[in-house]
Amino acid sequence: MAVSAQDVMALRERTGAGMMECKKALTETGGDPERAISYLREKGLAKAAGKAGRAAKEGLIYTYIHPGDKLGVMVEINCETDFVARTDEFRQLAKDVAMQVAASNPTAVRREELDPALIESERQIYRTQVINEGKPEKIIDKIVDGKLEKFFAEACLMEQAFVKQPESTVGGIVQQMISRLGENIIVKRFVRFRLGES
Amino acid sequence: MAVSAQDVMALRERTGAGMMECKKALTETGGDPERAISYLREKGLAKAAGKAGRAAKEGLIYTYIHPGDKLGVMVEINCETDFVARTDEFRQLAKDVAMQVAASNPTAVRREELDPALIESERQIYRTQVINEGKPEKIIDKIVDGKLEKFFAEACLMEQAFVKQPESTVGGIVQQMISRLGENIIVKRFVRFRLGES
């Protein structure tokens, strides 16, 4: 069945699961959001903890301009209440995420938001590399998958090593903040302008 | 002939003409940038004055966050030298443009950057409206064109009435600043985040 973008977005907000996962869940469950949540939980894709299942519609827009004014980042970070959005800790998280984007130039927030054509093209490149290296056929897929995981860890904001504390990922830092502030928190989107780039 | 996006962008920077116009100019002139400039000048599409023909690769990234942190705008504005980019007047222009985007929510910088499908869909809507109003066949195109012009004046940042001084367009304000600062100035791009919008 056809699933509307609004339903997918609403399910994402309630579960924190990826766009493609939510779309699949709705498709499989005839568009029933409650059954879709159960489906995602069964698959382990909805963050089972109550907090991560709650709607995050508040938050803030935060910008970071690198000294010199040649590089700027804008992020939207959501939480559940305006009260939390106004805390120093939430604001600090927004600043950290914006500076992370400035420093590490991710392609997307989550791997589900990467262009599937880009992923396929990376996969092909890795496959060709591995074949050219003369690796045995039976381990090629495994090596390619490993290289793709490394690519995701660089391209996806939530999987990047957090610049201020590289033993955690950005997603891990967000999880910590969810525990500390007691609300679901979602890094919704970012944009990065460098002077002269299109 | 096929024209590369880089060539189109380079020609835009040299002429200030629109993307589609530059593409057409390069196609018509076999990709020769000098002949393409002449072509655009002949059509009156390149700003004939020397200043507007010069490359604008400097400038700044500027952000505006509306009080409350629920609405943010980021803009890139180009000029020719870092010296001008650092002037208070240029910075004020960047701020004015960012606040304009916050207030007036344009769809694109210039009409050439609007999605052609959107323009066609607007045209169809206006045509249907005008036919339903029972207007005579021979004036329908003229009325539709008039409605489209009004649409462009709302959707395109450069054609919008400047909020701080509504008797001028934003494009007119940029032209005034080109005269005052003696350098070509181009509003290159903008992005606008409102909390909870996708």
JSON list of N, CA, C and O in Angstrom, two decimals, chain B residues 105-153:
[
{"chain": "B", "resi": 105, "resn": "ASN", "atom": "N", "xyz": [9.94, 34.38, 3.58]},
{"chain": "B", "resi": 105, "resn": "ASN", "atom": "CA", "xyz": [9.93, 32.98, 3.19]},
{"chain": "B", "resi": 105, "resn": "ASN", "atom": "C", "xyz": [9.93, 32.74, 1.68]},
{"chain": "B", "resi": 105, "resn": "ASN", "atom": "O", "xyz": [9.02, 32.07, 1.14]},
{"chain": "B", "resi": 106, "resn": "PRO", "atom": "N", "xyz": [10.94, 33.25, 0.96]},
{"chain": "B", "resi": 106, "resn": "PRO", "atom": "CA", "xyz": [10.98, 33.01, -0.49]},
{"chain": "B", "resi": 106, "resn": "PRO", "atom": "C", "xyz": [11.26, 31.53, -0.81]},
{"chain": "B", "resi": 106, "resn": "PRO", "atom": "O", "xyz": [11.74, 30.79, 0.05]},
{"chain": "B", "resi": 107, "resn": "THR", "atom": "N", "xyz": [10.94, 31.15, -2.04]},
{"chain": "B", "resi": 107, "resn": "THR", "atom": "CA", "xyz": [11.17, 29.78, -2.49]},
{"chain": "B", "resi": 107, "resn": "THR", "atom": "C", "xyz": [12.55, 29.62, -3.13]},
{"chain": "B", "resi": 107, "resn": "THR", "atom": "O", "xyz": [13.15, 28.56, -3.04]},
{"chain": "B", "resi": 108, "resn": "ALA", "atom": "N", "xyz": [13.03, 30.68, -3.79]},
{"chain": "B", "resi": 108, "resn": "ALA", "atom": "CA", "xyz": [14.31, 30.62, -4.50]},
{"chain": "B", "resi": 108, "resn": "ALA", "atom": "C", "xyz": [14.92, 32.02, -4.52]},
{"chain": "B", "resi": 108, "resn": "ALA", "atom": "O", "xyz": [14.24, 33.00, -4.21]},
{"chain": "B", "resi": 109, "resn": "VAL", "atom": "N", "xyz": [16.19, 32.10, -4.86]},
{"chain": "B", "resi": 109, "resn": "VAL", "atom": "CA", "xyz": [16.83, 33.42, -4.95]},
{"chain": "B", "resi": 109, "resn": "VAL", "atom": "C", "xyz": [16.32, 34.14, -6.20]},
{"chain": "B", "resi": 109, "resn": "VAL", "atom": "O", "xyz": [15.92, 35.30, -6.13]},
{"chain": "B", "resi": 110, "resn": "ARG", "atom": "N", "xyz": [16.33, 33.45, -7.32]},
{"chain": "B", "resi": 110, "resn": "ARG", "atom": "CA", "xyz": [15.97, 34.04, -8.61]},
{"chain": "B", "resi": 110, "resn": "ARG", "atom": "C", "xyz": [14.94, 33.15, -9.31]},
{"chain": "B", "resi": 110, "resn": "ARG", "atom": "O", "xyz": [14.91, 31.95, -9.04]},
{"chain": "B", "resi": 111, "resn": "ARG", "atom": "N", "xyz": [14.19, 33.71, -10.23]},
{"chain": "B", "resi": 111, "resn": "ARG", "atom": "CA", "xyz": [13.15, 32.89, -10.86]},
{"chain": "B", "resi": 111, "resn": "ARG", "atom": "C", "xyz": [13.73, 31.74, -11.67]},
{"chain": "B", "resi": 111, "resn": "ARG", "atom": "O", "xyz": [13.11, 30.70, -11.81]},
{"chain": "B", "resi": 112, "resn": "GLU", "atom": "N", "xyz": [14.97, 31.91, -12.18]},
{"chain": "B", "resi": 112, "resn": "GLU", "atom": "CA", "xyz": [15.58, 30.82, -12.94]},
{"chain": "B", "resi": 112, "resn": "GLU", "atom": "C", "xyz": [15.89, 29.62, -12.05]},
{"chain": "B", "resi": 112, "resn": "GLU", "atom": "O", "xyz": [16.19, 28.54, -12.54]},
{"chain": "B", "resi": 113, "resn": "GLU", "atom": "N", "xyz": [15.89, 29.83, -10.74]},
{"chain": "B", "resi": 113, "resn": "GLU", "atom": "CA", "xyz": [16.20, 28.74, -9.83]},
{"chain": "B", "resi": 113, "resn": "GLU", "atom": "C", "xyz": [14.95, 28.04, -9.30]},
{"chain": "B", "resi": 113, "resn": "GLU", "atom": "O", "xyz": [15.04, 27.07, -8.55]},
{"chain": "B", "resi": 114, "resn": "LEU", "atom": "N", "xyz": [13.78, 28.54, -9.68]},
{"chain": "B", "resi": 114, "resn": "LEU", "atom": "CA", "xyz": [12.54, 27.84, -9.31]},
{"chain": "B", "resi": 114, "resn": "LEU", "atom": "C", "xyz": [12.43, 26.55, -10.10]},
{"chain": "B", "resi": 114, "resn": "LEU", "atom": "O", "xyz": [12.86, 26.47, -11.25]},
{"chain": "B", "resi": 115, "resn": "ASP", "atom": "N", "xyz": [11.84, 25.54, -9.49]},
{"chain": "B", "resi": 115, "resn": "ASP", "atom": "CA", "xyz": [11.59, 24.28, -10.17]},
{"chain": "B", "resi": 115, "resn": "ASP", "atom": "C", "xyz": [10.62, 24.53, -11.33]},
{"chain": "B", "resi": 115, "resn": "ASP", "atom": "O", "xyz": [9.51, 25.03, -11.12]},
{"chain": "B", "resi": 116, "resn": "PRO", "atom": "N", "xyz": [11.02, 24.21, -12.57]},
{"chain": "B", "resi": 116, "resn": "PRO", "atom": "CA", "xyz": [10.12, 24.45, -13.72]},
{"chain": "B", "resi": 116, "resn": "PRO", "atom": "C", "xyz": [8.76, 23.77, -13.54]},
{"chain": "B", "resi": 116, "resn": "PRO", "atom": "O", "xyz": [7.75, 24.30, -14.00]},
{"chain": "B", "resi": 117, "resn": "ALA", "atom": "N", "xyz": [8.74, 22.63, -12.83]},
{"chain": "B", "resi": 117, "resn": "ALA", "atom": "CA", "xyz": [7.45, 21.94, -12.60]},
{"chain": "B", "resi": 117, "resn": "ALA", "atom": "C", "xyz": [6.54, 22.78, -11.72]},
{"chain": "B", "resi": 117, "resn": "ALA", "atom": "O", "xyz": [5.31, 22.79, -11.91]},
{"chain": "B", "resi": 118, "resn": "LEU", "atom": "N", "xyz": [7.14, 23.50, -10.76]},
{"chain": "B", "resi": 118, "resn": "LEU", "atom": "CA", "xyz": [6.34, 24.38, -9.91]},
{"chain": "B", "resi": 118, "resn": "LEU", "atom": "C", "xyz": [5.73, 25.52, -10.73]},
{"chain": "B", "resi": 118, "resn": "LEU", "atom": "O", "xyz": [4.54, 25.83, -10.60]},
{"chain": "B", "resi": 119, "resn": "ILE", "atom": "N", "xyz": [6.54, 26.11, -11.59]},
{"chain": "B", "resi": 119, "resn": "ILE", "atom": "CA", "xyz": [6.05, 27.21, -12.42]},
{"chain": "B", "resi": 119, "resn": "ILE", "atom": "C", "xyz": [4.91, 26.72, -13.31]},
{"chain": "B", "resi": 119, "resn": "ILE", "atom": "O", "xyz": [3.87, 27.36, -13.43]},
{"chain": "B", "resi": 120, "resn": "GLU", "atom": "N", "xyz": [5.11, 25.54, -13.91]},
{"chain": "B", "resi": 120, "resn": "GLU", "atom": "CA", "xyz": [4.09, 25.00, -14.80]},
{"chain": "B", "resi": 120, "resn": "GLU", "atom": "C", "xyz": [2.80, 24.72, -14.03]},
{"chain": "B", "resi": 120, "resn": "GLU", "atom": "O", "xyz": [1.70, 25.00, -14.53]},
{"chain": "B", "resi": 121, "resn": "SER", "atom": "N", "xyz": [2.95, 24.22, -12.81]},
{"chain": "B", "resi": 121, "resn": "SER", "atom": "CA", "xyz": [1.76, 23.93, -12.01]},
{"chain": "B", "resi": 121, "resn": "SER", "atom": "C", "xyz": [1.03, 25.22, -11.63]},
{"chain": "B", "resi": 121, "resn": "SER", "atom": "O", "xyz": [-0.21, 25.29, -11.69]},
{"chain": "B", "resi": 122, "resn": "GLU", "atom": "N", "xyz": [1.78, 26.28, -11.29]},
{"chain": "B", "resi": 122, "resn": "GLU", "atom": "CA", "xyz": [1.15, 27.57, -11.01]},
{"chain": "B", "resi": 122, "resn": "GLU", "atom": "C", "xyz": [0.41, 28.07, -12.26]},
{"chain": "B", "resi": 122, "resn": "GLU", "atom": "O", "xyz": [-0.72, 28.53, -12.19]},
{"chain": "B", "resi": 123, "resn": "ARG", "atom": "N", "xyz": [1.08, 27.96, -13.40]},
{"chain": "B", "resi": 123, "resn": "ARG", "atom": "CA", "xyz": [0.48, 28.43, -14.65]},
{"chain": "B", "resi": 123, "resn": "ARG", "atom": "C", "xyz": [-0.86, 27.74, -14.91]},
{"chain": "B", "resi": 123, "resn": "ARG", "atom": "O", "xyz": [-1.84, 28.38, -15.29]},
{"chain": "B", "resi": 124, "resn": "GLN", "atom": "N", "xyz": [-0.87, 26.43, -14.69]},
{"chain": "B", "resi": 124, "resn": "GLN", "atom": "CA", "xyz": [-2.10, 25.68, -14.92]},
{"chain": "B", "resi": 124, "resn": "GLN", "atom": "C", "xyz": [-3.22, 26.12, -13.99]},
{"chain": "B", "resi": 124, "resn": "GLN", "atom": "O", "xyz": [-4.37, 26.26, -14.39]},
{"chain": "B", "resi": 125, "resn": "ILE", "atom": "N", "xyz": [-2.85, 26.36, -12.73]},
{"chain": "B", "resi": 125, "resn": "ILE", "atom": "CA", "xyz": [-3.85, 26.80, -11.75]},
{"chain": "B", "resi": 125, "resn": "ILE", "atom": "C", "xyz": [-4.43, 28.15, -12.17]},
{"chain": "B", "resi": 125, "resn": "ILE", "atom": "O", "xyz": [-5.65, 28.35, -12.18]},
{"chain": "B", "resi": 126, "resn": "TYR", "atom": "N", "xyz": [-3.57, 29.08, -12.56]},
{"chain": "B", "resi": 126, "resn": "TYR", "atom": "CA", "xyz": [-4.04, 30.41, -12.96]},
{"chain": "B", "resi": 126, "resn": "TYR", "atom": "C", "xyz": [-4.94, 30.31, -14.20]},
{"chain": "B", "resi": 126, "resn": "TYR", "atom": "O", "xyz": [-5.97, 30.95, -14.29]},
{"chain": "B", "resi": 127, "resn": "ARG", "atom": "N", "xyz": [-4.49, 29.46, -15.14]},
{"chain": "B", "resi": 127, "resn": "ARG", "atom": "CA", "xyz": [-5.27, 29.30, -16.37]},
{"chain": "B", "resi": 127, "resn": "ARG", "atom": "C", "xyz": [-6.68, 28.79, -16.05]},
{"chain": "B", "resi": 127, "resn": "ARG", "atom": "O", "xyz": [-7.67, 29.32, -16.57]},
{"chain": "B", "resi": 128, "resn": "THR", "atom": "N", "xyz": [-6.74, 27.79, -15.20]},
{"chain": "B", "resi": 128, "resn": "THR", "atom": "CA", "xyz": [-8.05, 27.23, -14.83]},
{"chain": "B", "resi": 128, "resn": "THR", "atom": "C", "xyz": [-8.90, 28.29, -14.13]},
{"chain": "B", "resi": 128, "resn": "THR", "atom": "O", "xyz": [-10.10, 28.44, -14.43]},
{"chain": "B", "resi": 129, "resn": "GLN", "atom": "N", "xyz": [-8.26, 29.04, -13.22]},
{"chain": "B", "resi": 129, "resn": "GLN", "atom": "CA", "xyz": [-8.98, 30.13, -12.53]},
{"chain": "B", "resi": 129, "resn": "GLN", "atom": "C", "xyz": [-9.59, 31.09, -13.54]},
{"chain": "B", "resi": 129, "resn": "GLN", "atom": "O", "xyz": [-10.77, 31.44, -13.47]},
{"chain": "B", "resi": 130, "resn": "VAL", "atom": "N", "xyz": [-8.75, 31.52, -14.49]},
{"chain": "B", "resi": 130, "resn": "VAL", "atom": "CA", "xyz": [-9.16, 32.56, -15.44]},
{"chain": "B", "resi": 130, "resn": "VAL", "atom": "C", "xyz": [-10.27, 32.04, -16.35]},
{"chain": "B", "resi": 130, "resn": "VAL", "atom": "O", "xyz": [-11.26, 32.73, -16.62]},
{"chain": "B", "resi": 131, "resn": "ILE", "atom": "N", "xyz": [-10.14, 30.77, -16.77]},
{"chain": "B", "resi": 131, "resn": "ILE", "atom": "CA", "xyz": [-11.18, 30.17, -17.61]},
{"chain": "B", "resi": 131, "resn": "ILE", "atom": "C", "xyz": [-12.49, 30.09, -16.82]},
{"chain": "B", "resi": 131, "resn": "ILE", "atom": "O", "xyz": [-13.56, 30.43, -17.32]},
{"chain": "B", "resi": 132, "resn": "ASN", "atom": "N", "xyz": [-12.38, 29.68, -15.54]},
{"chain": "B", "resi": 132, "resn": "ASN", "atom": "CA", "xyz": [-13.58, 29.58, -14.70]},
{"chain": "B", "resi": 132, "resn": "ASN", "atom": "C", "xyz": [-14.25, 30.94, -14.49]},
{"chain": "B", "resi": 132, "resn": "ASN", "atom": "O", "xyz": [-15.45, 31.01, -14.26]},
{"chain": "B", "resi": 133, "resn": "GLU", "atom": "N", "xyz": [-13.45, 31.98, -14.54]},
{"chain": "B", "resi": 133, "resn": "GLU", "atom": "CA", "xyz": [-14.02, 33.33, -14.39]},
{"chain": "B", "resi": 133, "resn": "GLU", "atom": "C", "xyz": [-14.71, 33.79, -15.68]},
{"chain": "B", "resi": 133, "resn": "GLU", "atom": "O", "xyz": [-15.27, 34.89, -15.70]},
{"chain": "B", "resi": 134, "resn": "GLY", "atom": "N", "xyz": [-14.60, 32.97, -16.74]},
{"chain": "B", "resi": 134, "resn": "GLY", "atom": "CA", "xyz": [-15.28, 33.29, -17.98]},
{"chain": "B", "resi": 134, "resn": "GLY", "atom": "C", "xyz": [-14.66, 34.43, -18.78]},
{"chain": "B", "resi": 134, "resn": "GLY", "atom": "O", "xyz": [-15.33, 35.10, -19.57]},
{"chain": "B", "resi": 135, "resn": "LYS", "atom": "N", "xyz": [-13.37, 34.64, -18.60]},
{"chain": "B", "resi": 135, "resn": "LYS", "atom": "CA", "xyz": [-12.68, 35.70, -19.36]},
{"chain": "B", "resi": 135, "resn": "LYS", "atom": "C", "xyz": [-12.58, 35.30, -20.84]},
{"chain": "B", "resi": 135, "resn": "LYS", "atom": "O", "xyz": [-12.48, 34.12, -21.17]},
{"chain": "B", "resi": 136, "resn": "PRO", "atom": "N", "xyz": [-12.60, 36.31, -21.76]},
{"chain": "B", "resi": 136, "resn": "PRO", "atom": "CA", "xyz": [-12.47, 35.99, -23.18]},
{"chain": "B", "resi": 136, "resn": "PRO", "atom": "C", "xyz": [-11.13, 35.32, -23.50]},
{"chain": "B", "resi": 136, "resn": "PRO", "atom": "O", "xyz": [-10.11, 35.69, -22.94]},
{"chain": "B", "resi": 137, "resn": "GLU", "atom": "N", "xyz": [-11.20, 34.33, -24.38]},
{"chain": "B", "resi": 137, "resn": "GLU", "atom": "CA", "xyz": [-10.05, 33.51, -24.77]},
{"chain": "B", "resi": 137, "resn": "GLU", "atom": "C", "xyz": [-8.81, 34.34, -25.09]},
{"chain": "B", "resi": 137, "resn": "GLU", "atom": "O", "xyz": [-7.70, 34.02, -24.67]},
{"chain": "B", "resi": 138, "resn": "LYS", "atom": "N", "xyz": [-9.01, 35.46, -25.82]},
{"chain": "B", "resi": 138, "resn": "LYS", "atom": "CA", "xyz": [-7.82, 36.18, -26.32]},
{"chain": "B", "resi": 138, "resn": "LYS", "atom": "C", "xyz": [-7.04, 36.91, -25.25]},
{"chain": "B", "resi": 138, "resn": "LYS", "atom": "O", "xyz": [-5.89, 37.27, -25.47]},
{"chain": "B", "resi": 139, "resn": "ILE", "atom": "N", "xyz": [-7.64, 37.15, -24.08]},
{"chain": "B", "resi": 139, "resn": "ILE", "atom": "CA", "xyz": [-6.86, 37.81, -23.02]},
{"chain": "B", "resi": 139, "resn": "ILE", "atom": "C", "xyz": [-6.40, 36.86, -21.92]},
{"chain": "B", "resi": 139, "resn": "ILE", "atom": "O", "xyz": [-5.72, 37.26, -20.97]},
{"chain": "B", "resi": 140, "resn": "ILE", "atom": "N", "xyz": [-6.73, 35.57, -22.07]},
{"chain": "B", "resi": 140, "resn": "ILE", "atom": "CA", "xyz": [-6.37, 34.60, -21.02]},
{"chain": "B", "resi": 140, "resn": "ILE", "atom": "C", "xyz": [-4.86, 34.55, -20.78]},
{"chain": "B", "resi": 140, "resn": "ILE", "atom": "O", "xyz": [-4.39, 34.68, -19.65]},
{"chain": "B", "resi": 141, "resn": "ASP", "atom": "N", "xyz": [-4.08, 34.44, -21.88]},
{"chain": "B", "resi": 141, "resn": "ASP", "atom": "CA", "xyz": [-2.63, 34.33, -21.71]},
{"chain": "B", "resi": 141, "resn": "ASP", "atom": "C", "xyz": [-2.06, 35.54, -20.98]},
{"chain": "B", "resi": 141, "resn": "ASP", "atom": "O", "xyz": [-1.18, 35.41, -20.13]},
{"chain": "B", "resi": 142, "resn": "LYS", "atom": "N", "xyz": [-2.58, 36.69, -21.32]},
{"chain": "B", "resi": 142, "resn": "LYS", "atom": "CA", "xyz": [-2.07, 37.92, -20.72]},
{"chain": "B", "resi": 142, "resn": "LYS", "atom": "C", "xyz": [-2.36, 37.94, -19.21]},
{"chain": "B", "resi": 142, "resn": "LYS", "atom": "O", "xyz": [-1.50, 38.31, -18.41]},
{"chain": "B", "resi": 143, "resn": "ILE", "atom": "N", "xyz": [-3.56, 37.55, -18.84]},
{"chain": "B", "resi": 143, "resn": "ILE", "atom": "CA", "xyz": [-3.91, 37.53, -17.41]},
{"chain": "B", "resi": 143, "resn": "ILE", "atom": "C", "xyz": [-3.07, 36.51, -16.67]},
{"chain": "B", "resi": 143, "resn": "ILE", "atom": "O", "xyz": [-2.54, 36.78, -15.59]},
{"chain": "B", "resi": 144, "resn": "VAL", "atom": "N", "xyz": [-2.91, 35.33, -17.30]},
{"chain": "B", "resi": 144, "resn": "VAL", "atom": "CA", "xyz": [-2.10, 34.28, -16.67]},
{"chain": "B", "resi": 144, "resn": "VAL", "atom": "C", "xyz": [-0.67, 34.77, -16.48]},
{"chain": "B", "resi": 144, "resn": "VAL", "atom": "O", "xyz": [-0.07, 34.59, -15.40]},
{"chain": "B", "resi": 145, "resn": "ASP", "atom": "N", "xyz": [-0.11, 35.43, -17.51]},
{"chain": "B", "resi": 145, "resn": "ASP", "atom": "CA", "xyz": [1.25, 35.96, -17.37]},
{"chain": "B", "resi": 145, "resn": "ASP", "atom": "C", "xyz": [1.34, 36.97, -16.23]},
{"chain": "B", "resi": 145, "resn": "ASP", "atom": "O", "xyz": [2.31, 36.97, -15.47]},
{"chain": "B", "resi": 146, "resn": "GLY", "atom": "N", "xyz": [0.32, 37.79, -16.11]},
{"chain": "B", "resi": 146, "resn": "GLY", "atom": "CA", "xyz": [0.31, 38.78, -15.03]},
{"chain": "B", "resi": 146, "resn": "GLY", "atom": "C", "xyz": [0.30, 38.12, -13.66]},
{"chain": "B", "resi": 146, "resn": "GLY", "atom": "O", "xyz": [1.01, 38.52, -12.74]},
{"chain": "B", "resi": 147, "resn": "LYS", "atom": "N", "xyz": [-0.50, 37.06, -13.54]},
{"chain": "B", "resi": 147, "resn": "LYS", "atom": "CA", "xyz": [-0.56, 36.34, -12.26]},
{"chain": "B", "resi": 147, "resn": "LYS", "atom": "C", "xyz": [0.77, 35.65, -11.96]},
{"chain": "B", "resi": 147, "resn": "LYS", "atom": "O", "xyz": [1.21, 35.60, -10.80]},
{"chain": "B", "resi": 148, "resn": "LEU", "atom": "N", "xyz": [1.39, 35.13, -13.01]},
{"chain": "B", "resi": 148, "resn": "LEU", "atom": "CA", "xyz": [2.70, 34.49, -12.81]},
{"chain": "B", "resi": 148, "resn": "LEU", "atom": "C", "xyz": [3.74, 35.50, -12.34]},
{"chain": "B", "resi": 148, "resn": "LEU", "atom": "O", "xyz": [4.57, 35.20, -11.47]},
{"chain": "B", "resi": 149, "resn": "GLU", "atom": "N", "xyz": [3.71, 36.69, -12.92]},
{"chain": "B", "resi": 149, "resn": "GLU", "atom": "CA", "xyz": [4.66, 37.73, -12.49]},
{"chain": "B", "resi": 149, "resn": "GLU", "atom": "C", "xyz": [4.46, 38.04, -11.01]},
{"chain": "B", "resi": 149, "resn": "GLU", "atom": "O", "xyz": [5.42, 38.22, -10.27]},
{"chain": "B", "resi": 150, "resn": "LYS", "atom": "N", "xyz": [3.20, 38.08, -10.59]},
{"chain": "B", "resi": 150, "resn": "LYS", "atom": "CA", "xyz": [2.92, 38.34, -9.17]},
{"chain": "B", "resi": 150, "resn": "LYS", "atom": "C", "xyz": [3.46, 37.19, -8.30]},
{"chain": "B", "resi": 150, "resn": "LYS", "atom": "O", "xyz": [4.01, 37.41, -7.22]},
{"chain": "B", "resi": 151, "resn": "PHE", "atom": "N", "xyz": [3.29, 35.98, -8.81]},
{"chain": "B", "resi": 151, "resn": "PHE", "atom": "CA", "xyz": [3.84, 34.81, -8.10]},
{"chain": "B", "resi": 151, "resn": "PHE", "atom": "C", "xyz": [5.37, 34.92, -7.97]},
{"chain": "B", "resi": 151, "resn": "PHE", "atom": "O", "xyz": [5.93, 34.71, -6.89]},
{"chain": "B", "resi": 152, "resn": "PHE", "atom": "N", "xyz": [6.05, 35.29, -9.06]},
{"chain": "B", "resi": 152, "resn": "PHE", "atom": "CA", "xyz": [7.51, 35.44, -9.00]},
{"chain": "B", "resi": 152, "resn": "PHE", "atom": "C", "xyz": [7.90, 36.50, -7.97]},
{"chain": "B", "resi": 152, "resn": "PHE", "atom": "O", "xyz": [8.89, 36.35, -7.25]},
{"chain": "B", "resi": 153, "resn": "ALA", "atom": "N", "xyz": [7.13, 37.57, -7.93]},
{"chain": "B", "resi": 153, "resn": "ALA", "atom": "CA", "xyz": [7.45, 38.67, -7.01]},
{"chain": "B", "resi": 153, "resn": "ALA", "atom": "C", "xyz": [7.30, 38.24, -5.55]},
{"chain": "B", "resi": 153, "resn": "ALA", "atom": "O", "xyz": [7.85, 38.88, -4.66]}
]
